[in-house]
């Protein structure tokens, strides 16, 4: 990743990517001794155990925070199951074994946590940059239940997300999609999600990006 800063203790190295941060403040609430935005440096990982620091980082939905254990403890691992949680008036929170790319090859990213734009206005696409807070994007995060495939929950795979040029997010791989209340609404191996902000079938794409001027330049 680019734009990373490192904050280290003898037991753990924490990386922070400011361009990915959407200020959910999970870290500030989870361990204020370690994460304090009023202090410089704002991350001091020696103020808590590596177990505590790593546990808090796992709650970061955007993937702005990651860690490497230096004490022999368990390294960061993806969730056992790929999931997308649709946030009310906000982005997609994606967790799992994620690979994201686009047709011309400019993006080739592997990660375990991401917040992806669905309002259409982010200047850091495909990631959310909180543009939804100022552009009037409004959507309750409902997901109309669709027929799911009969895939047991103990079966998992990687998830490929194709960020289509000027178009939707095309998902391939076993994925569970949850609405903003946390209800599982779809489980399957393929889905196409809106990221222009205009679909009348949110979170699923209905082709509106072809007529509303959505651009991913």
CSV table of C-alpha atoms in Angstrom, one decimal, residues 13-197:
chain,number,residue,atom,x,y,z
A,13,UNK,CA,4.3,-2.8,14.2
A,14,UNK,CA,1.2,-0.8,13.3
A,15,UNK,CA,0.7,0.7,9.8
A,16,UNK,CA,-1.8,3.5,9.1
A,17,UNK,CA,-2.9,4.6,5.6
A,18,UNK,CA,-4.6,8.0,6.0
A,19,UNK,CA,-6.2,7.9,2.6
A,20,UNK,CA,-8.2,4.8,3.6
A,21,UNK,CA,-9.3,6.2,7.0
A,22,UNK,CA,-13.0,7.2,7.2
A,23,UNK,CA,-12.9,8.2,10.9
A,24,UNK,CA,-15.3,5.6,12.4
A,25,UNK,CA,-13.2,6.1,15.5
A,26,UNK,CA,-13.4,2.4,16.5
A,27,UNK,CA,-9.7,2.6,17.4
A,28,UNK,CA,-10.1,5.7,19.5
A,29,UNK,CA,-12.9,4.1,21.5
A,30,UNK,CA,-11.3,0.6,21.6
A,31,UNK,CA,-8.0,1.6,23.1
A,32,UNK,CA,-7.6,5.4,23.9
A,33,UNK,CA,-4.2,4.8,25.5
A,34,UNK,CA,-2.9,3.6,22.1
A,35,UNK,CA,-5.0,5.6,19.7
A,36,UNK,CA,-5.4,9.3,20.5
A,37,UNK,CA,-5.9,11.8,17.7
A,38,UNK,CA,-5.1,14.7,20.0
A,39,UNK,CA,-1.6,13.5,20.6
A,40,UNK,CA,1.5,13.2,18.4
A,41,UNK,CA,2.4,10.6,17.5
A,42,UNK,CA,-1.3,9.6,17.7
A,43,UNK,CA,-0.5,5.9,17.8
A,44,UNK,CA,1.7,4.6,20.6
A,45,UNK,CA,1.5,0.8,20.5
A,46,UNK,CA,3.7,0.3,23.6
A,47,UNK,CA,0.8,1.6,25.7
A,48,UNK,CA,-1.0,-1.7,25.6
A,49,UNK,CA,-0.3,-5.4,24.9
A,50,UNK,CA,0.1,-6.6,21.3
A,51,UNK,CA,-3.1,-8.7,21.8
A,52,UNK,CA,-5.1,-5.6,22.7
A,53,UNK,CA,-3.7,-3.5,19.9
A,54,UNK,CA,-4.3,-6.3,17.3
A,55,UNK,CA,-7.9,-6.9,18.6
A,56,UNK,CA,-8.7,-3.2,18.2
A,57,UNK,CA,-7.2,-3.0,14.7
A,58,UNK,CA,-9.5,-5.9,13.6
A,59,UNK,CA,-12.4,-3.6,14.2
A,60,UNK,CA,-11.2,-1.0,11.7
A,61,UNK,CA,-13.7,-1.3,8.8
A,62,UNK,CA,-11.7,0.6,6.2
A,63,UNK,CA,-8.4,-1.3,6.3
A,64,UNK,CA,-6.6,2.0,7.2
A,65,UNK,CA,-5.0,0.1,10.1
A,66,UNK,CA,-3.0,-3.1,9.9
A,67,UNK,CA,-0.4,-4.7,12.0
A,68,UNK,CA,2.5,-7.1,12.1
A,69,UNK,CA,3.2,-9.0,15.3
A,70,UNK,CA,6.9,-8.9,16.3
A,71,UNK,CA,6.5,-11.0,19.5
A,72,UNK,CA,5.7,-14.3,17.8
A,73,UNK,CA,2.0,-13.8,18.3
A,74,UNK,CA,-0.6,-14.6,15.6
A,75,UNK,CA,-0.4,-12.4,12.4
A,76,UNK,CA,-3.4,-10.7,10.9
A,77,UNK,CA,-5.7,-13.1,9.2
A,78,UNK,CA,-8.8,-12.5,7.1
A,79,UNK,CA,-12.3,-13.4,8.4
A,80,UNK,CA,-13.3,-16.9,7.7
A,81,UNK,CA,-16.1,-15.8,5.5
A,82,UNK,CA,-16.3,-13.0,3.0
A,83,UNK,CA,-19.0,-10.5,3.9
A,84,UNK,CA,-20.4,-7.1,2.7
A,85,UNK,CA,-22.3,-5.0,5.1
A,86,UNK,CA,-24.3,-2.2,3.5
A,87,UNK,CA,-24.1,0.9,5.7
A,88,UNK,CA,-27.1,3.2,5.9
A,89,UNK,CA,-26.3,6.4,4.0
A,90,UNK,CA,-22.8,5.2,3.6
A,91,UNK,CA,-20.3,2.7,2.1
A,92,UNK,CA,-19.9,-1.0,1.8
A,93,UNK,CA,-17.9,-2.6,4.6
A,94,UNK,CA,-16.1,-5.6,3.1
A,95,UNK,CA,-14.3,-8.2,5.1
A,96,UNK,CA,-12.6,-11.5,4.1
A,97,UNK,CA,-10.0,-12.6,1.6
A,98,UNK,CA,-10.4,-9.8,-0.9
A,99,UNK,CA,-8.8,-9.2,-4.2
A,100,UNK,CA,-9.8,-6.0,-6.1
A,101,UNK,CA,-8.9,-5.1,-9.6
A,102,UNK,CA,-10.3,-3.3,-12.7
A,103,UNK,CA,-10.4,-4.2,-16.4
A,104,UNK,CA,-7.3,-2.2,-17.4
A,105,UNK,CA,-5.2,-3.5,-14.6
A,106,UNK,CA,-4.5,-0.2,-12.8
A,107,UNK,CA,-5.7,-1.6,-9.5
A,108,UNK,CA,-4.4,-4.9,-8.1
A,109,UNK,CA,-5.0,-5.0,-4.3
A,110,UNK,CA,-5.2,-7.8,-1.7
A,111,UNK,CA,-6.6,-6.9,1.7
A,112,UNK,CA,-8.8,-8.3,4.5
A,113,UNK,CA,-10.9,-5.1,5.2
A,114,UNK,CA,-12.2,-2.3,3.0
A,115,UNK,CA,-14.8,0.4,2.9
A,116,UNK,CA,-15.9,0.8,-0.7
A,117,UNK,CA,-17.7,3.9,-2.1
A,118,UNK,CA,-21.4,3.4,-3.1
A,119,UNK,CA,-22.4,7.1,-3.4
A,120,UNK,CA,-20.5,7.7,-6.6
A,121,UNK,CA,-18.6,10.7,-5.4
A,122,UNK,CA,-15.4,9.5,-3.7
A,123,UNK,CA,-12.2,11.0,-5.0
A,124,UNK,CA,-10.4,7.9,-3.8
A,125,UNK,CA,-12.4,5.3,-5.7
A,126,UNK,CA,-13.0,2.4,-5.2
A,127,UNK,CA,-12.5,3.4,-1.6
A,128,UNK,CA,-14.9,5.5,0.5
A,129,UNK,CA,-13.6,9.0,1.4
A,130,UNK,CA,-16.7,10.1,3.3
A,131,UNK,CA,-18.1,12.1,0.3
A,132,UNK,CA,-21.5,10.6,1.2
A,133,UNK,CA,-21.5,12.9,4.2
A,134,UNK,CA,-21.7,16.1,2.0
A,135,UNK,CA,-23.2,15.1,-1.3
A,136,UNK,CA,-26.7,14.3,-0.1
A,137,UNK,CA,-26.5,10.5,-0.6
A,138,UNK,CA,-29.4,8.9,1.2
A,139,UNK,CA,-30.1,5.2,1.4
A,140,UNK,CA,-31.3,3.2,4.4
A,141,UNK,CA,-29.0,0.3,3.5
A,142,UNK,CA,-31.9,-2.1,2.9
A,143,UNK,CA,-31.2,-5.2,0.8
A,144,UNK,CA,-34.1,-6.8,-1.0
A,145,UNK,CA,-33.7,-10.5,-0.2
A,146,UNK,CA,-32.6,-12.5,-3.2
A,147,UNK,CA,-32.6,-16.3,-3.7
A,148,UNK,CA,-29.4,-17.5,-2.1
A,149,UNK,CA,-27.4,-20.5,-3.2
A,150,UNK,CA,-27.3,-23.5,-0.9
A,151,UNK,CA,-23.7,-22.9,0.3
A,152,UNK,CA,-22.9,-24.1,3.8
A,153,UNK,CA,-21.5,-21.4,6.1
A,154,UNK,CA,-18.4,-23.6,6.7
A,155,UNK,CA,-17.5,-23.3,3.0
A,156,UNK,CA,-15.3,-20.3,2.1
A,157,UNK,CA,-13.3,-18.9,-0.8
A,158,UNK,CA,-11.5,-15.8,-1.9
A,159,UNK,CA,-13.5,-12.9,-3.2
A,160,UNK,CA,-12.6,-11.1,-6.4
A,161,UNK,CA,-14.1,-7.6,-6.9
A,162,UNK,CA,-13.9,-6.3,-10.4
A,163,UNK,CA,-14.2,-2.5,-10.3
A,164,UNK,CA,-15.8,-2.0,-13.7
A,165,UNK,CA,-14.6,1.1,-15.6
A,166,UNK,CA,-17.4,3.7,-15.2
A,167,UNK,CA,-19.6,0.9,-13.8
A,168,UNK,CA,-20.5,-1.4,-10.9
A,169,UNK,CA,-18.6,-3.7,-8.6
A,170,UNK,CA,-18.7,-7.3,-10.0
A,171,UNK,CA,-18.2,-9.9,-7.3
A,172,UNK,CA,-17.0,-13.4,-7.9
A,173,UNK,CA,-16.5,-15.8,-5.0
A,174,UNK,CA,-18.6,-16.9,-2.0
A,175,UNK,CA,-20.0,-13.8,-0.5
A,176,UNK,CA,-22.6,-13.0,2.2
A,177,UNK,CA,-24.4,-9.7,1.9
A,178,UNK,CA,-26.0,-8.1,5.0
A,179,UNK,CA,-28.3,-5.1,5.3
A,180,UNK,CA,-27.7,-2.2,7.6
A,181,UNK,CA,-29.4,-4.0,10.5
A,182,UNK,CA,-27.1,-6.9,10.2
A,183,UNK,CA,-29.5,-9.4,8.6
A,184,UNK,CA,-28.1,-11.8,6.1
A,185,UNK,CA,-30.0,-11.2,2.8
A,186,UNK,CA,-28.0,-13.0,0.2
A,187,UNK,CA,-25.3,-15.7,0.0
A,188,UNK,CA,-23.9,-16.8,-3.3
A,189,UNK,CA,-21.0,-16.8,-5.7
A,190,UNK,CA,-21.9,-13.8,-7.9
A,191,UNK,CA,-23.4,-10.4,-7.4
A,192,UNK,CA,-23.2,-6.9,-9.1
A,193,UNK,CA,-23.3,-3.9,-6.8
A,194,UNK,CA,-24.1,-0.3,-7.5
A,195,UNK,CA,-21.3,2.2,-7.0
A,196,UNK,CA,-22.8,5.2,-8.9
A,197,UNK,CA,-25.3,6.0,-6.2
